[in-house]
Amino acid sequence: MISSIGTHFLNNSLCGFSGRLRQSQWRPSVVVSAAASSNGRPEERNVTVLAESSLKEIRDAAAAPVVAVSGGVEDVYGEDSATEDQSITPWSVSVASGYTLLRDPHFNKGLAFAEKERDALYLRGLLPPVTVSQDLQVKKLMHNIRQYQVPLQRYMAMMDLQERNERLFYKLLIDNVEELLPVVYTPTVGEACEKYGSILRRPQGLFISLKEKGKILEVLKNWPEKKIQVIVVTDGERILGLGDLGCQGMGIPVGKLSLYTALGGIRPSACLPVTIDVGTNNENLLNDEFYIGLRQRRARGQEYAELLNEFMSAVKQKYGEKVLIQFEDFANHNAFDLLAKYGSTHLVFNDDIQGTASVVLAGIMAALKLVGGSLAEQKFLFLGAGEAGTGIAELIALEMSKQTDIPLEETRKNIWLVDSKGLIVRSRFKTLQHFKKPWAHEHEPVRDIVDAVKAIRPTVLIGSSGVGRTFTKDVVEAMASFNEKPVIFALSNPTSQSECTAEEAYKWSKGRAIYASGSPFDAVTYNGKVYVSGQANNAYIFPGLGLGLIISGAIRVHDDMLLAASEALAAEVTQENLDKGLIFPPFTNIRKISSHIAAKVAAKAYELGLATRLPQPKDLVAYAESCMYSPSYRTYR
Ligand SMILES: NC(=O)C1=CN([C@@H]2O[C@H](COP(=O)(O)OP(=O)(O)OC[C@H]3O[C@@H](n4cnc5c(N)ncnc54)[C@H](OP(=O)(O)O)[C@@H]3O)[C@@H](O)[C@H]2O)C=CC1
Ligand SMILES: CC(=O)C(=O)O
Ligand SMILES: [Mg+2]
């Protein structure tokens, strides 16, 4: 009898292989199995699962004559076939039962192991007598987490759970998404990254530093999972609005990928968080004895480009063409170039540029139902002209152009941006970074945001500067002076960097603002009325977008997919939401929303000829739903 825990590994296994093979030529990814012997105890037997690429080598080697040096039966370890001066691998055979099973986060169920499972899997005595349901475990954990007053303690409790019992972690997160999103994601993940060195217990994700140059493919092979579908990678240089956190940025890919699973239904084992460590220019970290990254200033230029290139090539070699690589929180001087460079060779997506654009466009589409008028009739002003600002601006201009047939160069003229030097105008053209140049319109220089608001008279004001409290009372009052319903997005994260709070937006606009923020704010009561603000965060988009790319087998990301995602998200905003002033649907329905986004994105991939999973499923929403990971416990034989 083979333990069910091992069976899924067995499908592709190469049982009983014998042959001569150098140790370095093969590497089993998993060694698992329990087979009952006559006395009913598990008999350890090795079953190896080999990477596809290794199979040919193995078959070739198997065909070669066998020369065993130490006698005995030829075995699957290669031990017998190694010469005495060759080193061999001390394979450890683990049986996923008993004590080991309780410590395996993929299979552990804690007190939810049923009586039969406790017998079959040698758990008797290792657990107290009570058997509980997963729902009761969720209830207990929520009770425990609510006891922590400090958000970082809640974050650590969640990370501990993820390391202890993965399915329970995802069930908890999915069932309590509104309450726990701010714990595993912004704002708390920001604080976690700042203190990552001190709070780190077990490293999560894959760290690839300059030390691994020339060996990145080998490093990827160290990751225990082989079938990766989504990678979120950062180099830690622009973590939220907190700046350069170096290697400690790992909290971001880990957090984003937990949302890929919880909100988008991507299997956890298919997700790989990566931090590329090329040093940090953060003096505090360089002088911090607990800092976990390379203690050197950031590599730039060729050294940086070569490491990234090696990473991108290794990923494609190891996981194939269809692995989605999400760039996250790179500084803008690298982000745009990486997206341009790898956009034509890999399935890449920059969340800060593209995901943010898609979510904000969705929010604007919904806001227009409250404000009235078409997209092309709006005038936009941004504070912040980096990845988020120019990414959103470009997608809005594209959508306007599609809606009106007016050329893109013309629709861009409805959109103005302010950076740290003031309004982006034609006279600054020569000195502007390339991504700002399309926005350099004719206008006299304007230094401050408040003056820019008065000069441009936007209907929509968007904060993407990473600097908190920059939408002052004067700014919001100016917006409210010429807009019946001023639309204000304060996108910067975490909460400390928000351009203005929800309370400030409602109070200073006398309750007339339509407001959304990157990090969540509690409902606000103003003049006896309760205002609920939406969360304008790319977390609405990337999980569904990623699911859509995966289920269609897309090989490239296209702007039209971002527009499709925006439309799908905007369509989920109900009249009831709008009546409360909400321009985003509640996160409680996010898995349903993600399946709709995925379906629209996949449909677009098929339409554009970028899908490889054929034939196209008839009902893409139902197909997307059927592909989503469920965190409910499985029954073990
Ligand atoms: N809600 C969401 O989903 C998302 C939110 N964000 C948030 O947006 C913020 C910015 O991110 P990103 O665009 O990637 O960052 P970038 O560094 O690419 O861009 C920041 C921009 O803000 C400008 N800026 C900085 N300080 C000021 C200031 N005092 N006054 C005016 N402009 C200023 C910079 O000007 P200059 O170019 O002159 O230096 C730059 O143009 C971050 O806080 C991030 O967390 C990002 C992605 C998604
Ligand atoms: C949300 C996000 O991606 C950011 O703040 O960078
Ligand atoms: Mg980001």
XYZ file of C-alpha atoms and ligand atoms in Angstrom:
692
model
C 0.000 0.000 0.000
C 1.363 3.329 -0.902
C 0.609 6.287 1.292
C -1.689 8.777 -0.422
C 0.672 11.502 0.674
C 3.216 10.131 -1.650
C 0.996 9.143 -4.533
C 0.914 12.411 -6.377
C 4.654 12.293 -6.607
C 4.491 8.839 -8.069
C 2.751 9.691 -11.288
C 5.894 10.884 -12.949
C 8.295 8.780 -11.026
C 10.924 6.604 -12.505
C 10.620 3.606 -10.245
C 13.205 0.901 -10.259
C 15.520 2.703 -12.625
C 18.918 1.195 -12.678
C 21.868 2.314 -14.588
C 25.164 4.010 -14.406
C 24.964 7.704 -13.903
C 27.322 10.274 -12.515
C 25.891 11.753 -9.322
C 26.028 15.239 -10.711
C 23.873 14.209 -13.665
C 20.709 13.687 -11.727
C 18.945 15.100 -8.771
C 15.764 13.681 -7.380
C 13.334 16.399 -6.524
C 11.354 14.405 -4.052
C 12.036 11.225 -2.244
C 8.825 10.073 -0.686
C 6.932 6.924 -0.140
C 5.517 4.727 2.501
C 4.841 1.129 1.661
C 3.414 -1.193 4.230
C 5.336 -4.333 4.976
C 3.817 -7.526 6.304
C 3.794 -6.242 9.887
C 1.864 -3.171 8.806
C 4.637 -0.725 9.676
C 5.791 1.550 6.918
C 8.656 0.153 5.021
C 10.872 2.834 3.664
C 11.164 2.639 -0.039
C 12.663 5.212 -2.284
C 10.772 6.699 -5.124
C 12.538 9.371 -7.010
C 11.011 12.011 -9.177
C 13.278 13.479 -11.728
C 13.123 16.695 -13.634
C 11.956 16.214 -17.240
C 15.242 17.511 -18.570
C 17.098 14.833 -16.651
C 15.021 11.993 -18.014
C 16.695 11.787 -21.381
C 20.118 11.779 -19.773
C 18.989 9.028 -17.469
C 17.516 6.909 -20.204
C 20.718 7.284 -22.201
C 22.773 6.399 -19.170
C 20.523 3.460 -18.433
C 21.248 2.031 -21.833
C 24.978 2.047 -21.099
C 26.612 -1.041 -19.609
C 26.555 -1.115 -15.826
C 29.738 -1.395 -13.836
C 28.984 -1.522 -10.150
C 32.099 -1.061 -8.073
C 30.862 -2.045 -4.667
C 28.878 -5.063 -5.651
C 25.273 -5.688 -4.800
C 22.123 -4.708 -6.534
C 22.109 -1.740 -8.847
C 20.014 0.839 -7.132
C 18.116 4.014 -7.757
C 20.551 6.051 -5.686
C 23.449 5.603 -8.029
C 25.509 4.584 -5.025
C 26.457 1.221 -6.391
C 27.436 2.666 -9.712
C 29.705 5.365 -8.331
C 33.409 4.689 -8.355
C 35.018 4.772 -4.929
C 36.677 8.097 -5.487
C 33.397 9.703 -6.504
C 31.330 11.347 -3.841
C 27.782 10.159 -3.364
C 24.660 11.818 -2.067
C 23.440 10.813 1.384
C 19.794 10.487 0.401
C 17.428 10.687 3.282
C 14.151 8.932 2.803
C 11.287 10.645 4.488
C 7.935 9.039 5.029
C 5.188 11.607 5.221
C 3.611 10.203 8.305
C 3.890 10.513 12.065
C 5.992 13.279 13.521
C 7.337 14.303 10.109
C 3.829 14.727 8.741
C 2.887 17.070 11.577
C 5.852 19.229 10.663
C 5.189 19.315 6.949
C 3.226 22.521 6.255
C 1.865 21.182 2.960
C 0.140 18.215 4.586
C -0.218 19.073 8.249
C -3.772 19.440 9.525
C -3.038 19.720 13.244
C -5.996 18.732 15.364
C -8.110 18.211 12.236
C -6.559 14.815 11.488
C -9.463 12.365 11.621
C -9.388 9.261 13.819
C -8.791 6.994 10.822
C -5.951 9.183 9.612
C -4.371 9.157 13.056
C -4.331 5.355 12.911
C -3.170 5.058 9.349
C -0.506 7.723 9.585
C 1.081 6.860 12.946
C -0.174 9.973 14.655
C -1.548 8.302 17.790
C -0.141 9.978 20.847
C 1.364 12.812 18.850
C -1.848 14.813 19.085
C -4.241 15.443 21.958
C -7.410 13.318 21.731
C -9.782 15.957 20.377
C -10.566 16.123 16.667
C -11.721 19.467 15.307
C -12.990 20.777 11.976
C -11.017 23.183 9.809
C -13.741 25.758 10.425
C -13.217 25.519 14.160
C -9.481 25.915 13.646
C -10.176 29.077 11.644
C -12.426 30.390 14.399
C -9.802 29.729 17.056
C -7.018 31.312 15.050
C -9.023 34.445 14.346
C -9.722 34.669 18.049
C -6.003 34.350 18.785
C -4.911 36.810 16.110
C -7.381 39.399 17.351
C -5.707 39.257 20.764
C -2.577 40.852 19.294
C -2.793 44.616 19.429
C 0.418 45.195 17.486
C -0.020 44.657 13.726
C 3.474 43.198 13.358
C 2.602 40.489 15.890
C -0.393 39.574 13.753
C 1.875 39.441 10.703
C 4.297 37.138 12.508
C 1.446 34.922 13.688
C 0.268 34.615 10.088
C 3.756 33.806 8.809
C 4.154 31.175 11.523
C 0.880 29.625 10.450
C 1.938 29.608 6.803
C 5.061 27.713 7.828
C 3.077 25.317 10.015
C -0.128 24.548 8.151
C -0.401 25.996 4.657
C -4.011 25.048 3.964
C -5.194 26.521 7.229
C -3.264 29.725 6.470
C -5.053 30.092 3.119
C -8.448 29.118 4.516
C -8.048 31.725 7.247
C -6.972 34.375 4.756
C -9.707 33.611 2.237
C -12.475 33.450 4.847
C -11.339 36.681 6.534
C -9.848 38.532 3.622
C -10.986 42.053 4.543
C -9.562 41.728 8.040
C -6.335 39.913 7.182
C -5.318 41.626 3.954
C -3.890 44.593 5.892
C -1.892 42.081 7.959
C -0.212 40.007 5.259
C -0.142 42.909 2.792
C -0.037 46.697 2.976
C 0.346 48.387 5.420
C 1.809 45.771 7.789
C 4.041 44.077 5.222
C 5.871 47.411 4.936
C 6.792 47.370 8.611
C 7.676 43.695 8.317
C 10.151 44.482 5.528
C 11.696 47.288 7.550
C 12.278 44.838 10.427
C 12.752 41.701 8.344
C 16.227 40.991 9.673
C 14.997 40.942 13.255
C 11.724 39.083 12.788
C 12.958 36.493 10.314
C 12.497 32.989 11.699
C 12.525 30.719 8.703
C 13.607 32.228 5.397
C 10.841 32.198 2.798
C 11.446 32.423 -0.931
C 14.649 32.279 -2.913
C 17.489 34.731 -2.315
C 19.695 35.296 -5.333
C 22.617 37.585 -4.673
C 25.685 38.680 -6.579
C 27.432 35.756 -4.858
C 25.325 33.411 -6.980
C 26.430 34.970 -10.274
C 27.144 32.180 -12.764
C 25.191 29.683 -10.650
C 21.624 30.915 -10.805
C 20.311 27.840 -12.602
C 21.797 25.700 -9.835
C 20.186 27.939 -7.223
C 16.787 27.526 -8.881
C 17.256 23.767 -8.643
C 17.541 24.104 -4.869
C 13.934 25.249 -4.677
C 11.857 22.223 -3.646
C 9.006 22.738 -6.103
C 9.523 22.043 -9.794
C 6.341 23.209 -11.502
C 6.448 26.943 -11.053
C 3.797 29.097 -12.728
C 4.320 32.518 -11.149
C 7.454 34.244 -9.887
C 7.288 37.573 -8.107
C 10.726 39.127 -8.069
C 12.066 42.292 -6.479
C 15.492 43.796 -6.041
C 14.222 45.674 -3.006
C 15.108 49.164 -4.212
C 11.632 50.772 -3.996
C 9.677 48.866 -1.402
C 6.229 50.493 -1.264
C 6.877 54.143 -0.436
C 9.621 53.128 2.004
C 12.545 53.249 -0.383
C 15.534 50.932 -0.579
C 15.167 48.021 1.835
C 17.643 45.781 0.026
C 17.322 42.096 0.717
C 14.621 42.752 3.292
C 12.237 43.464 0.446
C 11.565 39.708 0.411
C 8.398 40.365 2.407
C 6.860 41.835 -0.754
C 7.178 38.833 -3.138
C 6.124 36.540 -0.295
C 3.074 38.715 0.437
C 2.130 39.197 -3.230
C 2.322 35.467 -3.876
C 0.179 34.635 -0.884
C -2.412 36.874 -2.565
C -1.923 35.055 -5.867
C -3.077 31.947 -4.017
C -5.704 33.404 -1.702
C -7.271 35.866 -4.150
C -6.438 34.281 -7.496
C -6.422 30.589 -6.682
C -2.926 29.800 -7.956
C -1.569 26.715 -6.168
C 0.947 27.716 -3.475
C 3.449 25.172 -4.766
C 3.383 26.900 -8.173
C 4.466 30.234 -6.673
C 8.073 31.285 -6.242
C 9.063 34.481 -4.375
C 12.502 35.781 -5.375
C 14.688 38.582 -4.088
C 17.661 39.626 -6.146
C 20.275 41.075 -3.833
C 22.695 43.429 -5.550
C 23.437 45.363 -2.339
C 21.668 48.347 -0.835
C 22.285 52.068 -0.634
C 20.346 52.274 2.616
C 22.963 53.430 5.125
C 20.905 52.298 8.107
C 20.798 48.763 6.772
C 24.469 48.776 5.822
C 25.263 49.705 9.427
C 22.723 47.345 10.975
C 24.415 44.310 12.475
C 21.242 42.288 11.954
C 20.912 43.137 8.246
C 20.419 39.922 6.249
C 21.613 41.033 2.832
C 24.875 41.773 1.054
C 26.690 44.496 2.936
C 27.724 46.576 -0.055
C 26.396 49.428 -2.140
C 24.129 48.555 -5.043
C 25.654 47.131 -8.181
C 24.683 49.179 -11.210
C 25.189 49.125 -14.968
C 26.660 46.050 -16.573
C 27.084 44.090 -13.341
C 23.390 44.554 -12.529
C 22.220 43.866 -16.070
C 24.257 40.663 -16.287
C 22.837 39.261 -13.047
C 19.279 40.060 -14.112
C 19.896 38.579 -17.531
C 21.267 35.395 -16.040
C 18.215 35.182 -13.791
C 15.762 35.695 -16.637
C 17.503 33.111 -18.817
C 17.735 30.586 -16.012
C 14.038 30.967 -15.220
C 13.063 30.323 -18.814
C 15.407 27.371 -19.051
C 14.134 25.824 -15.837
C 10.413 26.580 -15.980
C 9.746 27.174 -19.665
C 8.175 29.995 -21.666
C 4.914 30.190 -19.810
C 6.102 31.009 -16.333
C 4.789 34.453 -15.397
C 7.457 36.763 -13.997
C 6.042 39.689 -12.065
C 8.501 42.530 -11.445
C 7.696 44.191 -8.161
C 9.052 47.253 -6.393
C 12.096 47.855 -8.542
C 13.248 51.480 -8.708
C 11.989 53.228 -11.831
C 15.460 53.595 -13.382
C 15.462 49.794 -13.769
C 11.745 48.946 -13.884
C 10.872 50.471 -17.262
C 14.007 49.093 -18.924
C 13.476 45.564 -17.577
C 9.883 45.563 -18.772
C 10.875 46.804 -22.225
C 13.816 44.416 -22.493
C 12.057 41.233 -21.414
C 8.540 42.064 -22.620
C 9.279 40.586 -26.015
C 11.068 37.441 -24.840
C 9.323 36.436 -21.602
C 5.878 36.431 -20.026
C 6.572 39.466 -17.841
C 4.389 41.973 -16.090
C 5.315 44.968 -13.947
C 2.766 45.244 -11.195
C 3.654 48.809 -10.223
C 3.419 50.107 -13.781
C 0.759 47.863 -15.312
C -1.231 46.352 -12.438
C -1.661 49.743 -10.798
C -2.727 51.259 -14.105
C -5.373 48.618 -14.567
C -6.829 48.980 -11.073
C -6.954 52.767 -11.185
C -8.572 52.783 -14.620
C -11.231 50.429 -13.221
C -11.809 52.808 -10.314
C -12.144 55.735 -12.698
C -14.636 53.840 -14.869
C -16.728 53.192 -11.760
C -16.306 56.773 -10.489
C -17.658 58.134 -13.778
C -20.988 56.543 -12.906
C -21.101 58.907 -9.920
C -19.506 61.941 -11.525
C -21.042 61.697 -14.982
C -19.347 62.392 -18.289
C -17.056 60.265 -20.387
C -13.424 59.385 -19.782
C -12.285 61.774 -22.499
C -14.130 64.624 -20.766
C -12.035 64.257 -17.628
C -8.828 66.070 -16.839
C -6.223 64.251 -14.778
C -3.441 65.530 -12.535
C -0.893 63.248 -10.893
C 1.419 63.963 -7.990
C 4.249 61.553 -8.777
C 5.487 60.757 -12.267
C 7.209 57.440 -11.747
C 6.155 53.856 -12.372
C 2.653 54.132 -10.960
C 1.958 57.681 -12.202
C 3.121 57.330 -15.807
C 1.853 53.729 -16.021
C -1.663 54.813 -15.062
C -1.488 57.896 -17.266
C -0.561 55.827 -20.306
C -3.347 53.276 -19.808
C -5.943 56.033 -19.339
C -4.732 57.753 -22.508
C -4.886 54.444 -24.378
C -8.432 53.743 -23.223
C -9.501 57.310 -24.132
C -7.976 56.844 -27.559
C -9.802 53.541 -28.062
C -13.104 55.061 -26.933
C -12.871 58.175 -29.114
C -10.585 57.233 -32.009
C -8.524 60.284 -31.115
C -4.777 59.588 -31.514
C -2.882 58.673 -28.356
C -0.656 61.759 -28.622
C -3.803 63.883 -28.398
C -5.520 62.020 -25.544
C -2.333 62.329 -23.497
C -2.942 66.080 -23.442
C -5.792 65.567 -20.945
C -3.273 64.239 -18.473
C -0.745 66.233 -16.443
C 1.890 65.078 -14.008
C 3.882 66.718 -11.228
C 7.198 65.267 -10.041
C 9.575 66.407 -7.314
C 10.567 69.398 -9.462
C 7.043 70.550 -10.260
C 4.660 70.302 -13.199
C 6.099 68.390 -16.145
C 6.149 70.945 -18.948
C 7.706 71.279 -22.382
C 10.555 73.517 -21.200
C 11.839 70.627 -19.037
C 11.787 68.136 -21.927
C 15.536 67.684 -22.418
C 16.261 66.807 -18.806
C 13.296 64.491 -18.276
C 13.610 60.719 -17.857
C 12.296 58.940 -20.952
C 9.050 57.792 -19.324
C 8.106 61.383 -18.470
C 8.714 62.873 -21.902
C 5.267 62.025 -23.398
C 3.711 64.142 -20.660
C 5.689 67.335 -21.223
C 2.904 69.587 -22.488
C 3.093 73.302 -23.219
C 2.591 75.244 -19.993
C 4.496 77.684 -17.877
C 6.454 76.075 -15.024
C 4.483 75.404 -11.831
C 6.308 74.377 -8.696
C 3.729 73.231 -6.136
C 0.893 70.762 -6.345
C -1.608 73.252 -4.986
C -0.715 75.731 -7.729
C -0.823 72.946 -10.300
C -4.327 71.989 -9.142
C -5.428 75.610 -9.520
C -3.775 75.970 -12.928
C -4.865 72.650 -14.480
C -8.273 72.334 -12.750
C -8.354 68.518 -12.880
C -11.507 66.488 -12.288
C -9.387 63.581 -11.038
C -6.365 63.956 -8.738
C -4.062 60.976 -8.289
C -1.306 60.681 -5.696
C 1.547 58.360 -6.657
C 4.496 60.153 -5.101
C 5.330 57.861 -2.199
C 5.225 60.945 0.046
C 2.623 61.148 2.780
C 0.281 64.058 3.515
C 1.067 65.947 0.316
C -2.633 66.423 -0.459
C -3.019 69.169 2.087
C -6.202 70.958 3.110
C -5.464 73.599 0.440
C -5.117 70.943 -2.249
C -8.349 69.133 -1.373
C -10.253 72.420 -0.944
C -9.015 73.591 -4.333
C -10.247 70.331 -5.916
C -13.620 70.770 -4.194
C -13.892 74.411 -5.285
C -14.403 73.575 -8.972
C -15.644 69.953 -8.814
C -19.034 68.970 -7.491
C -17.588 65.519 -6.804
C -13.785 65.663 -6.820
C -12.247 62.265 -7.497
C -9.156 61.739 -5.343
C -6.879 58.722 -5.306
C -4.171 58.588 -2.631
C -2.312 55.560 -3.916
C 0.945 55.660 -1.982
C 1.687 52.876 0.459
C 1.888 52.073 3.262
C -0.633 54.167 5.227
C 2.062 56.554 6.478
C 2.792 57.556 2.865
C -0.816 58.061 1.815
C -1.172 61.505 0.178
C -4.165 62.169 2.447
C -6.314 60.074 4.724
C -9.926 59.177 4.017
C -11.023 61.410 6.871
C -9.098 64.372 5.480
C -10.526 63.857 1.984
C -14.133 63.758 3.223
C -13.733 66.524 5.802
C -11.892 68.983 3.552
C -14.247 68.372 0.620
C -17.272 68.668 2.920
C -18.236 65.083 2.204
C -18.167 65.481 -1.584
C -14.944 63.628 -2.467
C -14.956 60.272 -4.172
C -11.917 58.843 -2.523
C -9.867 55.650 -2.727
C -6.469 54.827 -1.241
C -3.685 52.293 -1.775
C -3.768 51.141 1.853
C -7.118 50.691 3.579
C -8.784 53.222 5.856
C -11.657 52.585 8.241
C -15.064 54.049 7.453
C -15.366 57.727 8.335
C -18.343 59.473 9.868
C -18.684 63.067 8.731
C -21.679 65.243 9.587
C -23.557 62.142 10.715
C -23.022 60.262 7.445
C -20.827 57.177 7.126
C -18.338 57.183 4.246
C -16.687 53.949 3.135
C -13.647 54.387 0.926
C -12.343 51.852 -1.558
C -8.854 50.404 -1.721
C -7.224 51.310 -5.022
C -4.627 48.603 -4.953
C -3.192 46.397 -7.670
C -4.134 43.415 -5.474
C -7.490 43.557 -7.256
C -5.814 42.921 -10.578
C -2.665 40.800 -10.500
C -4.196 37.603 -9.038
C -6.967 37.480 -11.669
C -4.685 38.642 -14.456
C -2.154 35.943 -13.536
C -4.865 33.293 -13.426
C -6.098 34.390 -16.858
C -2.601 34.175 -18.310
C -2.056 30.729 -16.833
C -5.351 29.167 -17.847
C -4.939 30.370 -21.429
C -1.262 29.423 -21.568
C -0.487 32.982 -22.661
C 3.039 33.647 -23.781
C 3.026 37.466 -23.610
C 1.221 40.204 -21.676
C -0.538 42.757 -23.883
C -1.965 46.177 -22.943
C -5.383 45.045 -24.155
C -5.325 42.424 -21.407
C -4.861 45.210 -18.841
C -7.832 47.042 -20.325
C -9.871 43.842 -20.235
C -8.970 43.396 -16.572
C -10.041 46.985 -15.823
C -13.389 46.470 -17.511
C -13.963 43.224 -15.656
C -13.169 44.828 -12.306
C -15.289 47.924 -12.963
C -18.202 45.662 -13.919
C -18.092 44.124 -10.443
C -18.929 47.447 -8.758
C -22.629 47.340 -7.895
C -25.101 50.189 -7.543
C -25.145 49.380 -3.842
C -21.367 49.934 -3.720
C -21.683 53.201 -5.628
C -24.456 54.406 -3.326
C -21.972 54.157 -0.468
C -19.367 56.059 -2.487
C -17.384 52.874 -3.142
C -15.689 52.680 -6.538
C -14.195 49.248 -5.896
C -16.126 46.131 -4.889
C -15.444 44.712 -1.422
C -12.549 42.261 -1.181
C -14.906 39.677 0.321
C -15.934 38.685 -3.220
C -12.422 38.749 -4.589
C -12.221 35.127 -5.747
C -15.342 35.588 -7.837
C -13.964 38.887 -9.121
C -10.635 37.237 -9.948
C -12.368 34.507 -11.937
C -14.146 37.173 -14.009
C -10.925 39.110 -14.539
C -9.152 35.864 -15.463
C -11.869 34.988 -17.976
C -11.670 38.392 -19.683
C -7.877 38.299 -19.776
C -7.856 34.754 -21.140
C -10.473 35.664 -23.757
C -8.253 38.531 -24.851
C -5.248 36.199 -25.024
C -7.207 33.884 -27.338
C -8.433 36.812 -29.425
C -4.894 38.156 -29.828
C -3.483 34.769 -30.723
C -1.312 34.758 -27.614
C -2.925 31.735 -25.970
C -1.379 28.301 -26.301
C -3.853 26.211 -24.310
C -6.146 24.941 -27.032
C -8.966 24.515 -27.677
C -10.389 27.532 -25.879
C -12.759 26.450 -23.098
C -16.358 27.426 -23.865
C -17.151 28.971 -20.502
C -13.998 30.753 -19.362
C -15.443 31.933 -16.038
C -16.436 28.398 -15.068
C -13.071 27.127 -16.283
C -11.191 29.758 -14.260
C -13.202 28.844 -11.165
C -12.533 25.162 -11.684
C -8.788 25.819 -11.843
C -8.661 27.667 -8.538
C -6.867 26.142 -5.587
C -9.080 25.272 -2.662
C -7.541 25.344 0.812
C -9.956 22.785 2.263
C -8.212 19.812 3.784
C -7.867 16.651 1.724
C -8.618 13.255 3.189
C -5.595 11.014 3.572
C -5.796 7.281 3.084
N -1.942 51.529 -4.677
C -1.224 50.771 -5.458
O -1.689 49.731 -5.964
C 0.173 51.143 -5.741
C 0.787 52.131 -5.050
N 2.066 52.477 -5.325
C 2.676 53.490 -4.498
O 2.991 54.616 -5.272
C 4.141 55.244 -4.731
C 5.094 55.560 -5.874
O 5.493 54.382 -6.500
P 6.275 54.447 -7.893
O 5.548 55.230 -8.889
O 6.649 53.088 -8.223
O 7.581 55.259 -7.439
P 8.593 56.053 -8.317
O 9.799 56.256 -7.491
O 8.718 55.437 -9.646
O 7.885 57.481 -8.532
C 7.713 58.411 -7.523
C 7.396 59.732 -8.169
O 7.026 60.645 -7.155
C 7.756 61.846 -7.328
N 7.942 62.513 -6.057
C 8.684 62.126 -5.012
N 8.585 63.013 -4.018
C 7.772 63.993 -4.460
C 7.297 65.192 -3.901
N 7.621 65.568 -2.670
N 6.483 65.954 -4.645
C 6.148 65.581 -5.882
N 6.549 64.454 -6.456
C 7.366 63.665 -5.757
C 9.060 61.419 -7.949
O 9.642 62.550 -8.555
P 11.055 62.511 -9.297
O 10.816 61.703 -10.529
O 11.337 63.936 -9.594
O 12.010 61.863 -8.371
C 8.570 60.354 -8.906
O 8.128 60.941 -10.101
C 4.690 54.310 -3.669
O 4.342 54.791 -2.414
C 3.963 53.011 -3.908
O 3.730 52.322 -2.708
C 2.783 51.889 -6.327
C 2.231 50.882 -7.035
C 0.891 50.397 -6.759
C 0.813 48.051 -3.994
C 2.131 48.101 -4.570
O 2.460 47.337 -5.450
C 3.057 49.090 -4.100
O 2.702 49.905 -3.269
O 4.202 49.066 -4.558
Mg 4.550 47.263 -5.730
